[in-house]
């Protein structure tokens, strides 16, 4: 499924509320597509923990161990996802998801700081990190642009 189809599927599954659908179509969708277009893959493999939630990994800063962040890993291959140490837990499953859907779900997960896309199979030490805070700011900026455009008086010309 290409990025346009992925975003369209999200729009199709959005609540029936017109304001929500407009925000999805004009702000959330374009941001997700823009970020997803920078990724190398259309789908990634994620590890689901208990209760179908994403497996969240707590990472410590090497120089400041007291500084932690909570991240979700998205793997370019199923093999890499299954090789991740925590994936062997009996309650964990590996699932392939469209990249835009992963990004969309991250928006709502307050318990997560970042998602790390591991682009190259076998290289778990290099990835593309997208911070949830940055994603939220991009969506907020798009929403503000959309709101300003809607508030332009019709007799401006």
mmCIF file with all atom_site columns, C-alpha atoms in Angstrom:
data_model
loop_
_atom_site.group_PDB
_atom_site.id
_atom_site.type_symbol
_atom_site.label_atom_id
_atom_site.label_alt_id
_atom_site.label_comp_id
_atom_site.label_asym_id
_atom_site.label_entity_id
_atom_site.label_seq_id
_atom_site.pdbx_PDB_ins_code
_atom_site.Cartn_x
_atom_site.Cartn_y
_atom_site.Cartn_z
_atom_site.occupancy
_atom_site.B_iso_or_equiv
_atom_site.pdbx_formal_charge
_atom_site.auth_seq_id
_atom_site.auth_comp_id
_atom_site.auth_asym_id
_atom_site.auth_atom_id
_atom_site.pdbx_PDB_model_num
ATOM 1   C CA . UNK A 1 1   ? 0.000   0.000   0.000  1.00 0.00 ? 1   UNK A CA 1
ATOM 2   C CA . UNK A 1 2   ? 1.535   3.348   -1.017 1.00 0.00 ? 2   UNK A CA 1
ATOM 3   C CA . UNK A 1 3   ? 1.572   6.385   1.287  1.00 0.00 ? 3   UNK A CA 1
ATOM 4   C CA . UNK A 1 4   ? -1.527  7.972   -0.264 1.00 0.00 ? 4   UNK A CA 1
ATOM 5   C CA . UNK A 1 5   ? -3.474  4.748   0.265  1.00 0.00 ? 5   UNK A CA 1
ATOM 6   C CA . UNK A 1 6   ? -2.205  4.496   3.835  1.00 0.00 ? 6   UNK A CA 1
ATOM 7   C CA . UNK A 1 7   ? -3.356  8.026   4.652  1.00 0.00 ? 7   UNK A CA 1
ATOM 8   C CA . UNK A 1 8   ? -6.683  7.449   2.895  1.00 0.00 ? 8   UNK A CA 1
ATOM 9   C CA . UNK A 1 9   ? -7.278  4.357   5.031  1.00 0.00 ? 9   UNK A CA 1
ATOM 10  C CA . UNK A 1 10  ? -6.681  6.441   8.158  1.00 0.00 ? 10  UNK A CA 1
ATOM 11  C CA . UNK A 1 11  ? -9.144  9.049   6.856  1.00 0.00 ? 11  UNK A CA 1
ATOM 12  C CA . UNK A 1 12  ? -11.717 6.370   6.071  1.00 0.00 ? 12  UNK A CA 1
ATOM 13  C CA . UNK A 1 13  ? -11.469 5.100   9.642  1.00 0.00 ? 13  UNK A CA 1
ATOM 14  C CA . UNK A 1 14  ? -11.670 8.557   11.232 1.00 0.00 ? 14  UNK A CA 1
ATOM 15  C CA . UNK A 1 15  ? -14.720 9.450   13.316 1.00 0.00 ? 15  UNK A CA 1
ATOM 16  C CA . UNK A 1 16  ? -17.703 10.796  11.381 1.00 0.00 ? 16  UNK A CA 1
ATOM 17  C CA . UNK A 1 17  ? -17.270 14.253  12.908 1.00 0.00 ? 17  UNK A CA 1
ATOM 18  C CA . UNK A 1 18  ? -16.643 16.794  10.115 1.00 0.00 ? 18  UNK A CA 1
ATOM 19  C CA . UNK A 1 19  ? -14.102 18.790  12.138 1.00 0.00 ? 19  UNK A CA 1
ATOM 20  C CA . UNK A 1 20  ? -12.090 15.668  12.921 1.00 0.00 ? 20  UNK A CA 1
ATOM 21  C CA . UNK A 1 21  ? -12.146 14.567  9.280  1.00 0.00 ? 21  UNK A CA 1
ATOM 22  C CA . UNK A 1 22  ? -11.066 18.037  8.112  1.00 0.00 ? 22  UNK A CA 1
ATOM 23  C CA . UNK A 1 23  ? -8.208  18.093  10.616 1.00 0.00 ? 23  UNK A CA 1
ATOM 24  C CA . UNK A 1 24  ? -7.149  14.623  9.519  1.00 0.00 ? 24  UNK A CA 1
ATOM 25  C CA . UNK A 1 25  ? -7.295  15.501  5.827  1.00 0.00 ? 25  UNK A CA 1
ATOM 26  C CA . UNK A 1 26  ? -5.632  18.906  6.022  1.00 0.00 ? 26  UNK A CA 1
ATOM 27  C CA . UNK A 1 27  ? -3.203  18.609  8.913  1.00 0.00 ? 27  UNK A CA 1
ATOM 28  C CA . UNK A 1 28  ? -2.553  15.140  10.265 1.00 0.00 ? 28  UNK A CA 1
ATOM 29  C CA . UNK A 1 29  ? -2.504  13.305  6.928  1.00 0.00 ? 29  UNK A CA 1
ATOM 30  C CA . UNK A 1 30  ? -0.027  15.640  5.200  1.00 0.00 ? 30  UNK A CA 1
ATOM 31  C CA . UNK A 1 31  ? 2.343   15.585  8.191  1.00 0.00 ? 31  UNK A CA 1
ATOM 32  C CA . UNK A 1 32  ? 2.258   11.801  8.386  1.00 0.00 ? 32  UNK A CA 1
ATOM 33  C CA . UNK A 1 33  ? 2.839   11.492  4.655  1.00 0.00 ? 33  UNK A CA 1
ATOM 34  C CA . UNK A 1 34  ? 5.720   13.975  4.739  1.00 0.00 ? 34  UNK A CA 1
ATOM 35  C CA . UNK A 1 35  ? 7.511   12.150  7.549  1.00 0.00 ? 35  UNK A CA 1
ATOM 36  C CA . UNK A 1 36  ? 6.765   8.724   6.094  1.00 0.00 ? 36  UNK A CA 1
ATOM 37  C CA . UNK A 1 37  ? 8.193   9.751   2.728  1.00 0.00 ? 37  UNK A CA 1
ATOM 38  C CA . UNK A 1 38  ? 11.573  10.164  4.422  1.00 0.00 ? 38  UNK A CA 1
ATOM 39  C CA . UNK A 1 39  ? 11.559  6.536   5.516  1.00 0.00 ? 39  UNK A CA 1
ATOM 40  C CA . UNK A 1 40  ? 12.964  3.766   3.340  1.00 0.00 ? 40  UNK A CA 1
ATOM 41  C CA . UNK A 1 41  ? 10.042  1.363   3.754  1.00 0.00 ? 41  UNK A CA 1
ATOM 42  C CA . UNK A 1 42  ? 6.262   1.515   3.462  1.00 0.00 ? 42  UNK A CA 1
ATOM 43  C CA . UNK A 1 43  ? 5.750   -1.045  6.240  1.00 0.00 ? 43  UNK A CA 1
ATOM 44  C CA . UNK A 1 44  ? 7.671   -1.798  9.397  1.00 0.00 ? 44  UNK A CA 1
ATOM 45  C CA . UNK A 1 45  ? 7.547   -4.591  11.911 1.00 0.00 ? 45  UNK A CA 1
ATOM 46  C CA . UNK A 1 46  ? 6.688   -3.664  15.479 1.00 0.00 ? 46  UNK A CA 1
ATOM 47  C CA . UNK A 1 47  ? 6.603   -5.758  18.601 1.00 0.00 ? 47  UNK A CA 1
ATOM 48  C CA . UNK A 1 48  ? 3.326   -5.883  20.447 1.00 0.00 ? 48  UNK A CA 1
ATOM 49  C CA . UNK A 1 49  ? 3.446   -6.597  24.138 1.00 0.00 ? 49  UNK A CA 1
ATOM 50  C CA . UNK A 1 50  ? 0.716   -7.661  26.470 1.00 0.00 ? 50  UNK A CA 1
ATOM 51  C CA . UNK A 1 51  ? -2.759  -6.260  25.861 1.00 0.00 ? 51  UNK A CA 1
ATOM 52  C CA . UNK A 1 52  ? -1.868  -5.498  22.199 1.00 0.00 ? 52  UNK A CA 1
ATOM 53  C CA . UNK A 1 53  ? 0.167   -2.409  23.094 1.00 0.00 ? 53  UNK A CA 1
ATOM 54  C CA . UNK A 1 54  ? 3.499   -1.593  21.531 1.00 0.00 ? 54  UNK A CA 1
ATOM 55  C CA . UNK A 1 55  ? 6.525   -2.958  23.329 1.00 0.00 ? 55  UNK A CA 1
ATOM 56  C CA . UNK A 1 56  ? 8.134   0.100   24.925 1.00 0.00 ? 56  UNK A CA 1
ATOM 57  C CA . UNK A 1 57  ? 11.862  0.107   25.622 1.00 0.00 ? 57  UNK A CA 1
ATOM 58  C CA . UNK A 1 58  ? 13.408  2.443   28.185 1.00 0.00 ? 58  UNK A CA 1
ATOM 59  C CA . UNK A 1 59  ? 16.715  3.877   26.984 1.00 0.00 ? 59  UNK A CA 1
ATOM 60  C CA . UNK A 1 60  ? 19.321  5.606   29.159 1.00 0.00 ? 60  UNK A CA 1
ATOM 61  C CA . UNK A 1 61  ? 21.682  8.321   28.023 1.00 0.00 ? 61  UNK A CA 1
ATOM 62  C CA . UNK A 1 62  ? 25.244  6.973   27.975 1.00 0.00 ? 62  UNK A CA 1
ATOM 63  C CA . UNK A 1 63  ? 26.782  10.067  29.542 1.00 0.00 ? 63  UNK A CA 1
ATOM 64  C CA . UNK A 1 64  ? 23.838  10.922  31.805 1.00 0.00 ? 64  UNK A CA 1
ATOM 65  C CA . UNK A 1 65  ? 22.349  7.589   32.933 1.00 0.00 ? 65  UNK A CA 1
ATOM 66  C CA . UNK A 1 66  ? 19.661  9.348   34.959 1.00 0.00 ? 66  UNK A CA 1
ATOM 67  C CA . UNK A 1 67  ? 18.198  10.757  31.714 1.00 0.00 ? 67  UNK A CA 1
ATOM 68  C CA . UNK A 1 68  ? 15.834  8.224   30.195 1.00 0.00 ? 68  UNK A CA 1
ATOM 69  C CA . UNK A 1 69  ? 13.420  8.086   27.315 1.00 0.00 ? 69  UNK A CA 1
ATOM 70  C CA . UNK A 1 70  ? 10.822  5.560   26.305 1.00 0.00 ? 70  UNK A CA 1
ATOM 71  C CA . UNK A 1 71  ? 10.940  4.367   22.712 1.00 0.00 ? 71  UNK A CA 1
ATOM 72  C CA . UNK A 1 72  ? 9.246   1.999   20.328 1.00 0.00 ? 72  UNK A CA 1
ATOM 73  C CA . UNK A 1 73  ? 11.317  0.270   17.692 1.00 0.00 ? 73  UNK A CA 1
ATOM 74  C CA . UNK A 1 74  ? 10.052  -0.244  14.151 1.00 0.00 ? 74  UNK A CA 1
ATOM 75  C CA . UNK A 1 75  ? 12.108  -2.795  12.242 1.00 0.00 ? 75  UNK A CA 1
ATOM 76  C CA . UNK A 1 76  ? 12.633  -3.083  8.503  1.00 0.00 ? 76  UNK A CA 1
ATOM 77  C CA . UNK A 1 77  ? 12.452  -6.876  8.652  1.00 0.00 ? 77  UNK A CA 1
ATOM 78  C CA . UNK A 1 78  ? 10.475  -9.416  10.604 1.00 0.00 ? 78  UNK A CA 1
ATOM 79  C CA . UNK A 1 79  ? 13.707  -11.294 11.306 1.00 0.00 ? 79  UNK A CA 1
ATOM 80  C CA . UNK A 1 80  ? 15.190  -8.247  13.052 1.00 0.00 ? 80  UNK A CA 1
ATOM 81  C CA . UNK A 1 81  ? 12.042  -7.717  15.101 1.00 0.00 ? 81  UNK A CA 1
ATOM 82  C CA . UNK A 1 82  ? 12.045  -11.341 16.219 1.00 0.00 ? 82  UNK A CA 1
ATOM 83  C CA . UNK A 1 83  ? 15.760  -11.114 17.105 1.00 0.00 ? 83  UNK A CA 1
ATOM 84  C CA . UNK A 1 84  ? 15.151  -8.128  19.411 1.00 0.00 ? 84  UNK A CA 1
ATOM 85  C CA . UNK A 1 85  ? 15.772  -9.374  22.969 1.00 0.00 ? 85  UNK A CA 1
ATOM 86  C CA . UNK A 1 86  ? 12.322  -8.567  24.384 1.00 0.00 ? 86  UNK A CA 1
ATOM 87  C CA . UNK A 1 87  ? 10.432  -10.098 21.449 1.00 0.00 ? 87  UNK A CA 1
ATOM 88  C CA . UNK A 1 88  ? 11.088  -13.627 22.689 1.00 0.00 ? 88  UNK A CA 1
ATOM 89  C CA . UNK A 1 89  ? 8.773   -13.084 25.645 1.00 0.00 ? 89  UNK A CA 1
ATOM 90  C CA . UNK A 1 90  ? 5.778   -15.400 25.300 1.00 0.00 ? 90  UNK A CA 1
ATOM 91  C CA . UNK A 1 91  ? 3.271   -12.533 25.387 1.00 0.00 ? 91  UNK A CA 1
ATOM 92  C CA . UNK A 1 92  ? 4.936   -10.651 22.524 1.00 0.00 ? 92  UNK A CA 1
ATOM 93  C CA . UNK A 1 93  ? 3.979   -10.791 18.868 1.00 0.00 ? 93  UNK A CA 1
ATOM 94  C CA . UNK A 1 94  ? 5.508   -9.206  15.779 1.00 0.00 ? 94  UNK A CA 1
ATOM 95  C CA . UNK A 1 95  ? 3.199   -7.308  13.449 1.00 0.00 ? 95  UNK A CA 1
ATOM 96  C CA . UNK A 1 96  ? 3.709   -5.520  10.137 1.00 0.00 ? 96  UNK A CA 1
ATOM 97  C CA . UNK A 1 97  ? 2.103   -2.068  10.009 1.00 0.00 ? 97  UNK A CA 1
ATOM 98  C CA . UNK A 1 98  ? 2.037   0.747   7.455  1.00 0.00 ? 98  UNK A CA 1
ATOM 99  C CA . UNK A 1 99  ? 4.508   3.478   8.371  1.00 0.00 ? 99  UNK A CA 1
ATOM 100 C CA . UNK A 1 100 ? 1.826   6.204   8.505  1.00 0.00 ? 100 UNK A CA 1
ATOM 101 C CA . UNK A 1 101 ? -0.277  4.103   10.875 1.00 0.00 ? 101 UNK A CA 1
ATOM 102 C CA . UNK A 1 102 ? 2.656   3.674   13.241 1.00 0.00 ? 102 UNK A CA 1
ATOM 103 C CA . UNK A 1 103 ? 3.270   7.427   13.233 1.00 0.00 ? 103 UNK A CA 1
ATOM 104 C CA . UNK A 1 104 ? -0.433  8.119   13.779 1.00 0.00 ? 104 UNK A CA 1
ATOM 105 C CA . UNK A 1 105 ? -0.606  5.796   16.779 1.00 0.00 ? 105 UNK A CA 1
ATOM 106 C CA . UNK A 1 106 ? 2.471   7.418   18.312 1.00 0.00 ? 106 UNK A CA 1
ATOM 107 C CA . UNK A 1 107 ? 0.631   10.757  18.411 1.00 0.00 ? 107 UNK A CA 1
ATOM 108 C CA . UNK A 1 108 ? -1.702  9.423   21.075 1.00 0.00 ? 108 UNK A CA 1
ATOM 109 C CA . UNK A 1 109 ? 0.778   7.452   23.177 1.00 0.00 ? 109 UNK A CA 1
ATOM 110 C CA . UNK A 1 110 ? 1.749   9.744   26.027 1.00 0.00 ? 110 UNK A CA 1
ATOM 111 C CA . UNK A 1 111 ? 3.876   6.999   27.554 1.00 0.00 ? 111 UNK A CA 1
ATOM 112 C CA . UNK A 1 112 ? 6.252   7.112   24.554 1.00 0.00 ? 112 UNK A CA 1
ATOM 113 C CA . UNK A 1 113 ? 8.914   9.717   23.818 1.00 0.00 ? 113 UNK A CA 1
ATOM 114 C CA . UNK A 1 114 ? 10.126  8.460   20.432 1.00 0.00 ? 114 UNK A CA 1
ATOM 115 C CA . UNK A 1 115 ? 9.853   5.907   17.710 1.00 0.00 ? 115 UNK A CA 1
ATOM 116 C CA . UNK A 1 116 ? 13.045  4.584   16.216 1.00 0.00 ? 116 UNK A CA 1
ATOM 117 C CA . UNK A 1 117 ? 12.837  3.278   12.666 1.00 0.00 ? 117 UNK A CA 1
ATOM 118 C CA . UNK A 1 118 ? 15.609  0.770   12.019 1.00 0.00 ? 118 UNK A CA 1
ATOM 119 C CA . UNK A 1 119 ? 15.991  1.175   8.274  1.00 0.00 ? 119 UNK A CA 1
ATOM 120 C CA . UNK A 1 120 ? 18.672  -1.384  7.487  1.00 0.00 ? 120 UNK A CA 1
ATOM 121 C CA . UNK A 1 121 ? 18.268  -5.018  8.417  1.00 0.00 ? 121 UNK A CA 1
ATOM 122 C CA . UNK A 1 122 ? 20.976  -6.223  10.753 1.00 0.00 ? 122 UNK A CA 1
ATOM 123 C CA . UNK A 1 123 ? 21.948  -2.730  11.908 1.00 0.00 ? 123 UNK A CA 1
ATOM 124 C CA . UNK A 1 124 ? 20.153  -2.192  15.176 1.00 0.00 ? 124 UNK A CA 1
ATOM 125 C CA . UNK A 1 125 ? 22.607  0.500   16.239 1.00 0.00 ? 125 UNK A CA 1
ATOM 126 C CA . UNK A 1 126 ? 21.494  2.959   13.542 1.00 0.00 ? 126 UNK A CA 1
ATOM 127 C CA . UNK A 1 127 ? 18.023  4.276   13.099 1.00 0.00 ? 127 UNK A CA 1
ATOM 128 C CA . UNK A 1 128 ? 15.883  7.287   12.375 1.00 0.00 ? 128 UNK A CA 1
ATOM 129 C CA . UNK A 1 129 ? 14.344  8.694   15.535 1.00 0.00 ? 129 UNK A CA 1
ATOM 130 C CA . UNK A 1 130 ? 11.114  10.652  15.430 1.00 0.00 ? 130 UNK A CA 1
ATOM 131 C CA . UNK A 1 131 ? 10.192  12.259  18.707 1.00 0.00 ? 131 UNK A CA 1
ATOM 132 C CA . UNK A 1 132 ? 6.516   12.270  19.562 1.00 0.00 ? 132 UNK A CA 1
ATOM 133 C CA . UNK A 1 133 ? 6.809   15.875  20.729 1.00 0.00 ? 133 UNK A CA 1
ATOM 134 C CA . UNK A 1 134 ? 8.168   16.929  17.309 1.00 0.00 ? 134 UNK A CA 1
ATOM 135 C CA . UNK A 1 135 ? 5.419   15.034  15.507 1.00 0.00 ? 135 UNK A CA 1
ATOM 136 C CA . UNK A 1 136 ? 2.792   16.723  17.661 1.00 0.00 ? 136 UNK A CA 1
ATOM 137 C CA . UNK A 1 137 ? 4.310   20.152  16.974 1.00 0.00 ? 137 UNK A CA 1
ATOM 138 C CA . UNK A 1 138 ? 4.262   19.556  13.215 1.00 0.00 ? 138 UNK A CA 1
ATOM 139 C CA . UNK A 1 139 ? 0.597   18.554  13.358 1.00 0.00 ? 139 UNK A CA 1
ATOM 140 C CA . UNK A 1 140 ? -0.189  21.590  15.527 1.00 0.00 ? 140 UNK A CA 1
ATOM 141 C CA . UNK A 1 141 ? 1.543   23.900  13.034 1.00 0.00 ? 141 UNK A CA 1
ATOM 142 C CA . UNK A 1 142 ? -0.468  22.396  10.168 1.00 0.00 ? 142 UNK A CA 1
ATOM 143 C CA . UNK A 1 143 ? -3.682  22.794  12.155 1.00 0.00 ? 143 UNK A CA 1
ATOM 144 C CA . UNK A 1 144 ? -2.873  26.454  12.804 1.00 0.00 ? 144 UNK A CA 1
ATOM 145 C CA . UNK A 1 145 ? -2.241  27.046  9.089  1.00 0.00 ? 145 UNK A CA 1
ATOM 146 C CA . UNK A 1 146 ? -5.534  25.345  8.300  1.00 0.00 ? 146 UNK A CA 1
ATOM 147 C CA . UNK A 1 147 ? -7.381  27.451  10.899 1.00 0.00 ? 147 UNK A CA 1
ATOM 148 C CA . UNK A 1 148 ? -5.865  30.694  9.590  1.00 0.00 ? 148 UNK A CA 1
ATOM 149 C CA . UNK A 1 149 ? -6.856  29.788  6.034  1.00 0.00 ? 149 UNK A CA 1
ATOM 150 C CA . UNK A 1 150 ? -10.431 29.110  7.170  1.00 0.00 ? 150 UNK A CA 1
ATOM 151 C CA . UNK A 1 151 ? -10.648 32.484  8.934  1.00 0.00 ? 151 UNK A CA 1
ATOM 152 C CA . UNK A 1 152 ? -9.911  34.545  5.816  1.00 0.00 ? 152 UNK A CA 1
ATOM 153 C CA . UNK A 1 153 ? -12.936 36.766  5.095  1.00 0.00 ? 153 UNK A CA 1
ATOM 154 C CA . UNK A 1 154 ? -14.765 35.762  1.887  1.00 0.00 ? 154 UNK A CA 1
ATOM 155 C CA . UNK A 1 155 ? -14.792 39.377  0.596  1.00 0.00 ? 155 UNK A CA 1
ATOM 156 C CA . UNK A 1 156 ? -11.030 39.804  0.943  1.00 0.00 ? 156 UNK A CA 1
ATOM 157 C CA . UNK A 1 157 ? -10.547 40.251  -2.809 1.00 0.00 ? 157 UNK A CA 1
#
